[in-house]
Amino acid sequence: MNKSDLKLSRPCDQLPIKIDRAAPQTLQFQLFHGIQALILSGYLRPNELLPPFRELASQLQLSRNTVILAYQRLISEGYLETRPGVGTYVTGTLPERALHIQQTTPGTSENDDFLARRHPFLFHGDLHEIFPPRRLRPEIDFFVGRPDSTSFPGKLWSRLLTRKIAHGHGGMTEYGDPAGLPDLRAAIADHLAPARGIKADPDQIIIVAGIQEALNLLSRLLVASETRIAIESPCYQGAAYVFQAARAKILPVPVDDQGLDVDALPSGPVGVIYVTPSHQYPLGSTLSLERRLKLLEWAWDTGAYIIEDDYDSDFRYQGAPLFALAGLDRHESVIYLGTFSKSIGAGIRVGYIVAPHALARPLTALKGLLNNGNPWLEQAVLAEFLHSGSFAHHLRKIRKLYLSRRNTLIDCLHEHFGDSLISGAEGGMHIAWTLPPGLPDADKLAACALEAGVGIYPLAGGACSFIADDHQRRRLLMLGFSSVSESKIRDGIGRLAGLCAPDRAGAAIDYAI
Ligand SMILES: Cc1ncc(COP(=O)(O)O)c(C=O)c1O
């Protein structure tokens, strides 16, 4: 075969490649990328000859060897071909249309045609709304549900990590049980019996990357398009969106100061009801025992599964803690979800499902299909943290800290705003504050507070959806206290009071609203 059989075009004289001798990449790597980019952009076309090694080496002031090695890599990756007596040329079979396409621009007709041929998204949700772009944290941030970062047991955690890597690193190279490390599941079962009244067999426990993953697994298992799902109104947004994304039919049930209004539960078949009985998110109410029993009865009658999201029940400051719904369940109706995001930190991404026996295996299979289980190391460390009693010690310590922060927050609100209505203070990491008459609406106050360096959260901005009650939407603020020091709490509420005092020069909010 010779040049004419191949219909090669003549070699280009100069290749526009810039070699930067100060760059950290090797010269060979830069040349490889330079030629690759010229091919992908269409500058070098299929069957176009490249300059001989020697010529290109002298043009770019490289050694011949460097050029040979770069050409060899391009040949091995399919960009170039070579024939003895012919030279090195761009592979003739590369599909030109795929090579020369410019980046498509949104809104152009070419792009619209292309998108029209795509399969439509099955995901229903507005990502911008769910995960708004991150802003700088305000100086004093009453963000909801964030643990105190200085209380993270860092020294112990790093000792346990080192020890696990040194002595048990077999777990790093194996696929484990998708349901999670047996040691951790046993430790969680031991913790749940006294703490939440749940007698769980470790086989019922599936370790997940937080409650959010649990909700996704459950949605895949139990929710089809148009499945009727009851949720609280207002509801934790992370749960509501998962069910909406699965195209469930959402049935909001109102919540009052005793939690879910069980007299308003829907009639007819319901697949799942999602509830936060220990500390309703966002209002903070605790579901009374009477309502718990009625809810269980309703679930037994309708055949619905109850998803019990017990996100922050590790913190209870007054009154005896009510056992979890799952502890009262006699018909395997409750799917219990727990997390270490609040008690240790959201960054470790460990939570768990306590599943009714019938669901444990299908959920384990789904977890395996999703990601073959959680990472071993974090599970191994956490198992030891629990077994050794360090978790119980850590909880005692942070409960005390959060209690005094909660008290300071309530005292400051009373001091500056009189007898305001506060709910959800019996437990958890946030309170819901009903703005006293005379104060601006929650949105307006939050916007002004932000300018004064204080983060406070109206329901809509605090990860809630299905807010049916307009008064709640306009007049409720969520204030997280767990991650704010007492001096900052005083400063932050003082700043708010300053903004709300119309007689204080300059800073006051314009009340003409
Ligand atoms: C009510 C509720 N459920 C679940 C979660 C998510 O928890 P995880 O970090 O375990 O996914 C949160 C997070 O703040 C929450 O507030």
Short mmCIF file of C-alpha atoms and ligand atoms in Angstrom, two decimals:
data_model
loop_
_atom_site.label_atom_id
_atom_site.label_comp_id
_atom_site.label_asym_id
_atom_site.label_seq_id
_atom_site.Cartn_x
_atom_site.Cartn_y
_atom_site.Cartn_z
CA MET A 1 0.00 0.00 0.00
CA ASN A 2 1.26 3.48 -0.75
CA LYS A 3 0.23 7.06 -0.17
CA SER A 4 -2.14 7.24 -3.10
CA ASP A 5 -4.14 4.15 -1.99
CA LEU A 6 -4.70 5.83 1.34
CA LYS A 7 -5.66 9.21 -0.11
CA LEU A 8 -3.59 10.98 2.48
CA SER A 9 -3.46 14.73 2.55
CA ARG A 10 -0.11 16.40 2.63
CA PRO A 11 1.52 16.93 5.97
CA CYS A 12 0.88 20.24 7.57
CA ASP A 13 4.06 22.22 7.89
CA GLN A 14 3.62 23.60 11.34
CA LEU A 15 1.49 22.26 14.15
CA PRO A 16 0.16 25.04 16.42
CA ILE A 17 1.24 23.39 19.65
CA LYS A 18 2.66 25.31 22.57
CA ILE A 19 5.16 23.54 24.78
CA ASP A 20 5.67 25.08 28.21
CA ARG A 21 8.95 24.00 29.72
CA ALA A 22 7.99 25.42 33.12
CA ALA A 23 4.75 23.40 33.31
CA PRO A 24 4.60 20.44 35.71
CA GLN A 25 3.51 18.05 32.92
CA THR A 26 6.20 16.21 30.96
CA LEU A 27 7.07 17.43 27.44
CA GLN A 28 5.84 14.15 26.02
CA PHE A 29 2.49 14.54 27.79
CA GLN A 30 2.11 18.12 26.52
CA LEU A 31 2.81 17.03 22.95
CA PHE A 32 0.36 14.12 23.24
CA HIS A 33 -2.37 16.47 24.48
CA GLY A 34 -1.54 19.11 21.89
CA ILE A 35 -1.97 16.68 18.99
CA GLN A 36 -5.03 15.06 20.58
CA ALA A 37 -6.68 18.51 20.89
CA LEU A 38 -5.90 19.32 17.23
CA ILE A 39 -7.59 16.07 16.14
CA LEU A 40 -10.64 16.50 18.37
CA SER A 41 -11.15 20.08 17.27
CA GLY A 42 -11.00 19.11 13.59
CA TYR A 43 -7.80 21.07 12.87
CA LEU A 44 -6.15 17.80 11.90
CA ARG A 45 -8.55 15.79 9.77
CA PRO A 46 -8.75 12.02 9.22
CA ASN A 47 -6.01 10.78 6.87
CA GLU A 48 -3.95 13.94 7.29
CA LEU A 49 -0.25 13.19 7.55
CA LEU A 50 1.70 14.44 10.50
CA PRO A 51 5.19 15.87 10.17
CA PRO A 52 7.96 13.26 10.48
CA PHE A 53 9.46 12.87 13.97
CA ARG A 54 12.64 14.71 13.17
CA GLU A 55 10.85 17.70 11.67
CA LEU A 56 8.40 18.10 14.54
CA ALA A 57 11.19 17.61 17.07
CA SER A 58 13.20 20.44 15.55
CA GLN A 59 10.13 22.67 15.13
CA LEU A 60 9.20 22.34 18.80
CA GLN A 61 12.77 21.95 20.03
CA LEU A 62 12.09 18.54 21.52
CA SER A 63 14.15 15.40 21.42
CA ARG A 64 13.26 12.91 18.71
CA ASN A 65 12.53 10.35 21.39
CA THR A 66 9.92 12.59 23.00
CA VAL A 67 8.08 12.90 19.70
CA ILE A 68 8.32 9.16 19.01
CA LEU A 69 6.86 8.33 22.43
CA ALA A 70 4.01 10.85 22.05
CA TYR A 71 3.17 9.45 18.58
CA GLN A 72 3.28 5.90 19.96
CA ARG A 73 0.75 6.76 22.67
CA LEU A 74 -1.53 8.45 20.14
CA ILE A 75 -1.28 5.34 17.95
CA SER A 76 -2.07 3.04 20.86
CA GLU A 77 -5.12 5.14 21.76
CA GLY A 78 -6.40 5.06 18.18
CA TYR A 79 -5.85 8.72 17.18
CA LEU A 80 -3.02 7.99 14.75
CA GLU A 81 -1.98 5.20 12.44
CA THR A 82 1.36 4.54 10.86
CA ARG A 83 2.57 2.66 7.81
CA PRO A 84 6.16 1.95 6.90
CA GLY A 85 7.15 4.06 3.94
CA VAL A 86 4.07 6.24 4.32
CA GLY A 87 4.38 8.00 7.64
CA THR A 88 2.11 8.75 10.56
CA TYR A 89 -1.37 10.10 9.88
CA VAL A 90 -4.67 10.75 11.60
CA THR A 91 -6.77 7.57 11.75
CA GLY A 92 -9.02 7.58 8.70
CA THR A 93 -11.99 5.89 10.32
CA LEU A 94 -12.64 8.52 13.02
CA PRO A 95 -16.22 9.77 12.56
CA GLU A 96 -15.82 13.38 11.41
CA ARG A 97 -19.20 14.54 12.76
CA ALA A 98 -18.26 13.53 16.28
CA LEU A 99 -14.89 15.20 15.98
CA HIS A 100 -15.77 18.65 14.77
CA ILE A 101 -18.78 19.39 16.85
CA GLN A 102 -18.43 22.63 18.74
CA GLN A 103 -19.76 22.77 22.27
CA THR A 104 -23.55 23.17 21.84
CA THR A 105 -25.01 26.35 23.20
CA PRO A 106 -28.22 26.16 25.24
CA GLY A 107 -31.13 27.78 23.46
CA THR A 108 -29.81 27.25 19.93
CA SER A 109 -32.03 25.34 17.55
CA GLU A 110 -29.31 22.77 16.93
CA ASN A 111 -29.16 22.06 20.66
CA ASP A 112 -32.95 21.98 20.97
CA ASP A 113 -33.18 19.34 18.21
CA PHE A 114 -30.59 17.28 19.99
CA LEU A 115 -32.36 17.55 23.32
CA ALA A 116 -35.70 16.66 21.73
CA ARG A 117 -34.27 13.29 20.72
CA ARG A 118 -33.14 12.61 24.28
CA HIS A 119 -35.17 10.48 26.65
CA PRO A 120 -37.03 12.79 29.03
CA PHE A 121 -35.89 13.07 32.64
CA LEU A 122 -37.82 10.88 35.03
CA PHE A 123 -36.69 12.96 37.97
CA HIS A 124 -39.24 15.51 39.11
CA GLY A 125 -37.88 18.28 41.21
CA ASP A 126 -36.18 21.61 41.09
CA LEU A 127 -32.56 21.14 42.02
CA HIS A 128 -32.08 24.84 42.48
CA GLU A 129 -34.80 24.84 45.08
CA ILE A 130 -33.57 21.69 46.82
CA PHE A 131 -29.90 22.61 46.86
CA PRO A 132 -29.69 26.39 46.51
CA PRO A 133 -26.22 27.69 45.71
CA ARG A 134 -24.15 27.81 48.87
CA ARG A 135 -23.68 31.25 50.28
CA LEU A 136 -21.08 32.30 52.76
CA ARG A 137 -22.26 31.37 56.22
CA PRO A 138 -23.56 34.33 58.20
CA GLU A 139 -21.34 35.33 61.11
CA ILE A 140 -23.95 34.06 63.59
CA ASP A 141 -25.86 31.22 62.01
CA PHE A 142 -28.94 29.71 63.67
CA PHE A 143 -28.89 26.98 61.01
CA VAL A 144 -31.12 24.03 61.82
CA GLY A 145 -29.75 20.64 62.82
CA ARG A 146 -26.02 21.33 62.68
CA PRO A 147 -23.96 19.68 65.45
CA ASP A 148 -21.33 21.65 67.33
CA SER A 149 -18.15 21.17 65.32
CA THR A 150 -15.81 21.70 68.28
CA SER A 151 -17.39 18.75 70.09
CA PHE A 152 -16.51 16.23 67.39
CA PRO A 153 -14.35 13.59 69.14
CA GLY A 154 -11.50 14.13 66.68
CA LYS A 155 -8.60 12.70 68.69
CA LEU A 156 -10.41 9.49 69.54
CA TRP A 157 -11.72 9.17 65.99
CA SER A 158 -8.26 9.44 64.50
CA ARG A 159 -6.88 6.89 67.01
CA LEU A 160 -9.65 4.46 66.07
CA LEU A 161 -9.06 5.06 62.36
CA THR A 162 -5.36 4.36 62.71
CA ARG A 163 -6.00 1.25 64.78
CA LYS A 164 -8.57 -0.12 62.33
CA ILE A 165 -6.27 0.44 59.36
CA ALA A 166 -3.35 -1.15 61.16
CA HIS A 167 -5.14 -4.22 62.51
CA GLY A 168 -8.26 -4.87 60.52
CA HIS A 169 -7.51 -3.65 57.07
CA GLY A 170 -8.89 -6.83 55.46
CA GLY A 171 -12.15 -4.93 55.33
CA MET A 172 -10.58 -2.41 52.96
CA THR A 173 -10.08 -4.97 50.21
CA GLU A 174 -13.28 -6.99 50.50
CA TYR A 175 -16.85 -6.46 49.46
CA GLY A 176 -18.75 -6.58 52.72
CA ASP A 177 -22.36 -7.48 53.43
CA PRO A 178 -24.42 -4.77 51.67
CA ALA A 179 -26.55 -4.52 54.82
CA GLY A 180 -23.48 -3.29 56.71
CA LEU A 181 -20.80 -4.44 59.11
CA PRO A 182 -22.27 -7.04 61.51
CA ASP A 183 -20.43 -5.44 64.46
CA LEU A 184 -22.00 -2.08 63.79
CA ARG A 185 -25.47 -3.52 63.30
CA ALA A 186 -25.15 -5.38 66.62
CA ALA A 187 -23.95 -2.20 68.36
CA ILE A 188 -26.91 -0.24 66.97
CA ALA A 189 -29.34 -2.94 68.10
CA ASP A 190 -27.81 -2.75 71.61
CA HIS A 191 -28.17 1.04 71.62
CA LEU A 192 -31.76 1.08 70.38
CA ALA A 193 -33.25 -1.21 73.01
CA PRO A 194 -32.67 1.05 76.04
CA ALA A 195 -32.63 4.35 74.16
CA ARG A 196 -35.69 4.00 71.92
CA GLY A 197 -37.52 0.91 73.19
CA ILE A 198 -36.90 -0.94 69.94
CA LYS A 199 -36.06 -4.63 70.19
CA ALA A 200 -34.34 -5.13 66.86
CA ASP A 201 -32.60 -8.18 65.56
CA PRO A 202 -29.31 -7.06 63.89
CA ASP A 203 -30.60 -8.83 60.74
CA GLN A 204 -33.30 -6.18 60.51
CA ILE A 205 -30.73 -3.37 60.43
CA ILE A 206 -29.38 -2.00 57.16
CA ILE A 207 -26.60 0.57 57.29
CA VAL A 208 -27.08 3.42 54.82
CA ALA A 209 -25.43 6.71 53.94
CA GLY A 210 -27.82 8.71 56.13
CA ILE A 211 -31.59 8.88 56.31
CA GLN A 212 -31.64 10.50 52.89
CA GLU A 213 -30.37 7.30 51.31
CA ALA A 214 -32.83 5.27 53.37
CA LEU A 215 -35.69 7.35 51.96
CA ASN A 216 -34.44 6.76 48.43
CA LEU A 217 -34.17 2.99 48.96
CA LEU A 218 -37.64 2.87 50.47
CA SER A 219 -39.04 4.91 47.65
CA ARG A 220 -37.59 2.45 45.14
CA LEU A 221 -39.08 -0.44 47.08
CA LEU A 222 -42.50 0.92 47.98
CA VAL A 223 -43.41 3.84 45.73
CA ALA A 224 -44.60 3.66 42.15
CA SER A 225 -46.13 6.41 40.08
CA GLU A 226 -49.44 7.45 41.71
CA THR A 227 -48.81 5.49 44.93
CA ARG A 228 -50.68 7.39 47.65
CA ILE A 229 -48.16 8.66 50.21
CA ALA A 230 -49.25 10.56 53.32
CA ILE A 231 -46.82 13.12 54.70
CA GLU A 232 -46.85 15.73 57.43
CA SER A 233 -47.80 19.28 56.50
CA PRO A 234 -45.43 21.05 56.84
CA CYS A 235 -42.97 18.31 55.96
CA TYR A 236 -39.23 17.77 55.84
CA GLN A 237 -38.38 18.72 52.29
CA GLY A 238 -35.78 15.98 51.80
CA ALA A 239 -38.49 13.35 52.28
CA ALA A 240 -41.28 15.07 50.37
CA TYR A 241 -39.06 15.60 47.33
CA VAL A 242 -38.00 11.95 47.23
CA PHE A 243 -41.64 10.85 47.03
CA GLN A 244 -42.52 13.58 44.55
CA ALA A 245 -39.57 12.58 42.39
CA ALA A 246 -41.03 9.06 42.28
CA ARG A 247 -44.34 10.62 41.08
CA ALA A 248 -46.24 9.52 44.17
CA LYS A 249 -49.59 11.06 44.92
CA ILE A 250 -48.86 13.17 47.99
CA LEU A 251 -51.51 13.46 50.70
CA PRO A 252 -50.53 16.14 53.23
CA VAL A 253 -51.83 15.67 56.79
CA PRO A 254 -51.84 18.73 59.09
CA VAL A 255 -49.68 18.94 62.21
CA ASP A 256 -50.49 20.78 65.45
CA ASP A 257 -48.84 21.11 68.84
CA GLN A 258 -49.33 17.38 69.55
CA GLY A 259 -47.84 16.35 66.22
CA LEU A 260 -49.66 14.76 63.32
CA ASP A 261 -53.44 15.28 63.40
CA VAL A 262 -54.45 11.61 63.31
CA ASP A 263 -58.12 12.50 62.87
CA ALA A 264 -57.20 13.96 59.49
CA LEU A 265 -55.50 10.79 58.19
CA PRO A 266 -56.66 9.91 54.69
CA SER A 267 -59.16 7.17 54.07
CA GLY A 268 -58.72 4.60 51.34
CA PRO A 269 -55.52 2.75 50.48
CA VAL A 270 -52.25 4.44 51.36
CA GLY A 271 -48.85 2.91 50.57
CA VAL A 272 -46.72 4.79 53.07
CA ILE A 273 -46.99 7.50 55.69
CA TYR A 274 -43.85 9.50 56.53
CA VAL A 275 -43.67 10.97 60.04
CA THR A 276 -41.22 12.58 62.49
CA PRO A 277 -42.96 11.71 65.79
CA SER A 278 -40.17 12.54 68.28
CA HIS A 279 -39.62 16.11 67.14
CA GLN A 280 -41.79 17.04 64.20
CA TYR A 281 -39.78 18.66 61.46
CA PRO A 282 -40.11 21.66 61.42
CA LEU A 283 -42.57 22.54 64.20
CA GLY A 284 -40.87 20.47 66.91
CA SER A 285 -44.00 18.94 68.45
CA THR A 286 -43.89 15.45 69.97
CA LEU A 287 -46.57 13.03 68.86
CA SER A 288 -48.61 12.14 71.96
CA LEU A 289 -48.92 8.52 73.03
CA GLU A 290 -52.63 8.51 72.25
CA ARG A 291 -51.96 9.70 68.71
CA ARG A 292 -49.11 7.21 68.29
CA LEU A 293 -51.44 4.35 69.11
CA LYS A 294 -54.14 5.73 66.80
CA LEU A 295 -51.63 6.08 63.99
CA LEU A 296 -50.51 2.47 64.44
CA GLU A 297 -54.12 1.34 64.44
CA TRP A 298 -54.77 3.27 61.24
CA ALA A 299 -51.72 1.71 59.60
CA TRP A 300 -52.85 -1.79 60.59
CA ASP A 301 -56.30 -1.07 59.14
CA THR A 302 -55.11 0.45 55.87
CA GLY A 303 -52.05 -1.76 55.38
CA ALA A 304 -49.81 1.33 55.07
CA TYR A 305 -46.17 1.24 56.10
CA ILE A 306 -45.14 3.98 58.54
CA ILE A 307 -41.73 5.52 57.90
CA GLU A 308 -40.57 6.88 61.25
CA ASP A 309 -37.81 9.44 60.73
CA ASP A 310 -36.13 9.73 64.14
CA TYR A 311 -33.48 12.22 63.04
CA ASP A 312 -32.73 14.10 66.28
CA SER A 313 -34.25 12.05 69.09
CA ASP A 314 -30.86 11.68 70.81
CA PHE A 315 -31.62 15.05 72.37
CA ARG A 316 -34.41 15.26 74.88
CA TYR A 317 -34.31 17.98 77.53
CA GLN A 318 -37.53 17.70 79.46
CA GLY A 319 -40.19 15.11 80.11
CA ALA A 320 -39.61 11.40 79.77
CA PRO A 321 -38.63 10.46 76.23
CA LEU A 322 -41.44 8.65 74.47
CA PHE A 323 -40.35 5.35 73.01
CA ALA A 324 -40.21 5.23 69.26
CA LEU A 325 -43.29 4.21 67.30
CA ALA A 326 -41.30 1.21 66.17
CA GLY A 327 -41.12 0.12 69.82
CA LEU A 328 -44.92 0.09 70.06
CA ASP A 329 -45.53 -1.63 66.74
CA ARG A 330 -46.94 -5.16 66.97
CA HIS A 331 -47.66 -5.74 63.30
CA GLU A 332 -44.34 -4.95 61.61
CA SER A 333 -45.79 -1.78 60.12
CA VAL A 334 -43.06 0.66 61.13
CA ILE A 335 -39.84 1.23 59.21
CA TYR A 336 -37.55 3.08 61.61
CA LEU A 337 -34.84 5.45 60.32
CA GLY A 338 -31.96 6.62 62.49
CA THR A 339 -28.89 8.70 61.73
CA PHE A 340 -25.53 9.68 63.24
CA SER A 341 -25.64 12.99 61.33
CA LYS A 342 -26.94 14.85 64.36
CA SER A 343 -25.21 13.01 67.20
CA ILE A 344 -21.76 12.80 65.57
CA GLY A 345 -21.73 14.68 62.28
CA ALA A 346 -23.40 14.74 58.88
CA GLY A 347 -20.03 14.33 57.19
CA ILE A 348 -19.64 10.71 58.28
CA ARG A 349 -22.78 9.84 56.27
CA VAL A 350 -23.94 6.92 58.38
CA GLY A 351 -27.54 6.15 59.19
CA TYR A 352 -29.60 2.99 59.43
CA ILE A 353 -32.93 1.42 58.69
CA VAL A 354 -34.62 -0.93 61.15
CA ALA A 355 -36.85 -2.80 58.75
CA PRO A 356 -39.77 -5.10 59.40
CA HIS A 357 -38.54 -8.67 58.75
CA ALA A 358 -40.31 -8.89 55.40
CA LEU A 359 -38.46 -5.82 54.07
CA ALA A 360 -34.96 -6.52 55.38
CA ARG A 361 -33.83 -8.75 52.51
CA PRO A 362 -35.30 -6.71 49.66
CA LEU A 363 -33.77 -3.55 51.16
CA THR A 364 -30.41 -5.29 51.49
CA ALA A 365 -30.62 -6.34 47.85
CA LEU A 366 -31.45 -2.78 46.79
CA LYS A 367 -28.58 -1.41 48.86
CA GLY A 368 -26.27 -3.91 47.16
CA LEU A 369 -27.52 -2.85 43.74
CA LEU A 370 -27.06 0.78 44.63
CA ASN A 371 -23.48 0.74 45.94
CA ASN A 372 -22.56 -2.66 47.43
CA GLY A 373 -22.79 -1.26 50.94
CA ASN A 374 -21.24 1.57 52.95
CA PRO A 375 -17.46 2.04 53.23
CA TRP A 376 -15.93 -0.38 55.71
CA LEU A 377 -13.61 1.95 57.60
CA GLU A 378 -16.18 4.43 58.87
CA GLN A 379 -18.43 1.54 59.92
CA ALA A 380 -15.62 -0.22 61.77
CA VAL A 381 -14.65 2.94 63.65
CA LEU A 382 -18.25 3.72 64.52
CA ALA A 383 -18.86 0.16 65.74
CA GLU A 384 -15.98 0.49 68.17
CA PHE A 385 -17.07 3.98 69.18
CA LEU A 386 -20.44 2.53 70.16
CA HIS A 387 -19.23 -0.72 71.75
CA SER A 388 -16.59 1.03 73.89
CA GLY A 389 -19.15 3.34 75.52
CA SER A 390 -17.57 6.43 73.92
CA PHE A 391 -20.76 7.22 72.02
CA ALA A 392 -22.80 7.23 75.23
CA HIS A 393 -20.20 9.49 76.87
CA HIS A 394 -20.18 11.82 73.83
CA LEU A 395 -23.98 12.02 73.87
CA ARG A 396 -24.05 12.91 77.57
CA LYS A 397 -21.54 15.67 76.94
CA ILE A 398 -23.27 17.28 73.97
CA ARG A 399 -26.74 16.94 75.48
CA LYS A 400 -25.54 19.14 78.35
CA LEU A 401 -24.01 21.64 75.95
CA TYR A 402 -27.10 21.83 73.74
CA LEU A 403 -29.38 22.14 76.76
CA SER A 404 -27.54 25.22 77.99
CA ARG A 405 -27.52 26.71 74.45
CA ARG A 406 -31.23 26.05 74.16
CA ASN A 407 -31.85 27.73 77.53
CA THR A 408 -29.78 30.75 76.56
CA LEU A 409 -31.69 31.11 73.30
CA ILE A 410 -35.07 30.92 75.02
CA ASP A 411 -33.97 33.38 77.73
CA CYS A 412 -32.70 35.85 75.11
CA LEU A 413 -35.94 35.64 73.12
CA HIS A 414 -37.97 36.29 76.27
CA GLU A 415 -35.69 39.09 77.36
CA HIS A 416 -35.89 40.95 74.03
CA PHE A 417 -39.30 39.97 72.71
CA GLY A 418 -41.39 39.24 75.79
CA ASP A 419 -43.53 36.14 76.06
CA SER A 420 -43.08 34.81 72.54
CA LEU A 421 -44.54 31.51 71.51
CA ILE A 422 -41.80 28.89 71.26
CA SER A 423 -42.40 25.30 70.25
CA GLY A 424 -40.23 22.25 69.94
CA ALA A 425 -37.99 23.14 72.88
CA GLU A 426 -38.41 19.80 74.68
CA GLY A 427 -35.91 18.11 72.42
CA GLY A 428 -33.86 18.26 69.25
CA MET A 429 -31.52 20.93 67.95
CA HIS A 430 -33.88 23.72 66.93
CA ILE A 431 -36.95 25.56 68.13
CA ALA A 432 -39.81 27.07 66.16
CA TRP A 433 -40.47 30.67 67.15
CA THR A 434 -43.77 32.35 66.33
CA LEU A 435 -43.01 36.00 65.71
CA PRO A 436 -44.84 38.25 68.18
CA PRO A 437 -47.31 40.77 66.74
CA GLY A 438 -45.63 43.97 65.62
CA LEU A 439 -42.60 42.23 64.16
CA PRO A 440 -42.19 41.99 60.41
CA ASP A 441 -42.93 38.75 58.59
CA ALA A 442 -40.38 35.93 58.72
CA ASP A 443 -39.04 36.43 55.18
CA LYS A 444 -38.45 40.12 55.66
CA LEU A 445 -36.88 39.69 59.07
CA ALA A 446 -34.63 36.90 57.77
CA ALA A 447 -33.44 39.08 54.88
CA CYS A 448 -32.63 42.02 57.19
CA ALA A 449 -31.00 39.71 59.74
CA LEU A 450 -28.75 38.29 57.05
CA GLU A 451 -27.48 41.77 56.27
CA ALA A 452 -26.73 42.16 59.96
CA GLY A 453 -24.73 38.89 59.87
CA VAL A 454 -27.40 36.69 61.47
CA GLY A 455 -28.89 33.58 59.82
CA ILE A 456 -32.49 32.79 60.81
CA TYR A 457 -34.79 30.51 58.84
CA PRO A 458 -38.43 30.86 57.78
CA LEU A 459 -40.04 27.49 57.03
CA ALA A 460 -39.67 27.81 53.28
CA GLY A 461 -35.96 28.57 53.62
CA GLY A 462 -35.45 25.89 56.26
CA ALA A 463 -35.89 22.72 54.20
CA CYS A 464 -39.67 22.48 54.60
CA SER A 465 -42.31 21.89 51.99
CA PHE A 466 -46.07 21.42 51.93
CA ILE A 467 -46.60 24.43 54.18
CA ALA A 468 -50.37 24.70 53.93
CA ASP A 469 -50.88 27.14 56.78
CA ASP A 470 -50.21 30.70 55.67
CA HIS A 471 -49.71 31.89 59.23
CA GLN A 472 -46.90 29.33 59.70
CA ARG A 473 -45.34 30.39 56.43
CA ARG A 474 -45.37 34.08 57.35
CA ARG A 475 -44.87 34.09 61.11
CA LEU A 476 -42.69 31.09 62.01
CA LEU A 477 -38.93 31.09 62.23
CA MET A 478 -36.71 28.09 62.84
CA LEU A 479 -33.73 28.72 65.07
CA GLY A 480 -31.08 26.03 65.43
CA PHE A 481 -29.03 26.41 68.59
CA SER A 482 -26.72 23.39 68.66
CA SER A 483 -23.85 24.92 66.68
CA VAL A 484 -23.97 28.46 68.12
CA SER A 485 -22.01 29.38 71.25
CA GLU A 486 -23.89 31.08 74.07
CA SER A 487 -22.10 34.39 73.52
CA LYS A 488 -23.03 34.31 69.84
CA ILE A 489 -26.62 33.42 70.70
CA ARG A 490 -26.78 36.53 72.93
CA ASP A 491 -25.15 38.67 70.26
CA GLY A 492 -27.37 37.29 67.47
CA ILE A 493 -30.67 37.75 69.29
CA GLY A 494 -29.49 41.18 70.44
CA ARG A 495 -28.86 42.14 66.81
CA LEU A 496 -32.33 40.90 65.86
CA ALA A 497 -33.87 42.96 68.64
CA GLY A 498 -31.94 45.98 67.38
CA LEU A 499 -33.33 45.47 63.89
CA CYS A 500 -36.86 45.21 65.24
CA ALA A 501 -36.76 48.24 67.52
CA PRO A 502 -38.15 51.10 65.43
CA ASP A 503 -36.87 53.72 67.83
CA ARG A 504 -33.24 52.69 67.46
CA ALA A 505 -31.64 55.01 64.97
CA GLY A 506 -30.58 53.67 61.62
CA ALA A 507 -30.85 49.95 62.01
CA ALA A 508 -34.58 49.47 62.41
CA ILE A 509 -36.60 47.65 59.76
CA ASP A 510 -39.13 49.71 57.88
CA TYR A 511 -42.41 48.50 59.36
CA ALA A 512 -44.48 49.68 56.44
CA ILE A 513 -45.03 46.14 55.21
C1 LIG B 1 -36.13 15.51 59.46
C2 LIG B 1 -34.84 15.10 58.85
N1 LIG B 1 -34.73 13.86 58.32
C3 LIG B 1 -33.60 13.46 57.72
C4 LIG B 1 -32.52 14.28 57.62
C5 LIG B 1 -31.30 13.80 56.85
O1 LIG B 1 -30.43 13.13 57.64
P1 LIG B 1 -29.16 12.36 57.05
O2 LIG B 1 -28.00 13.28 57.19
O3 LIG B 1 -29.06 11.16 57.92
O4 LIG B 1 -29.41 12.01 55.62
C6 LIG B 1 -32.56 15.56 58.15
C7 LIG B 1 -31.41 16.44 58.02
O5 LIG B 1 -31.34 17.53 58.52
C8 LIG B 1 -33.76 15.98 58.78
O6 LIG B 1 -33.86 17.21 59.28
#
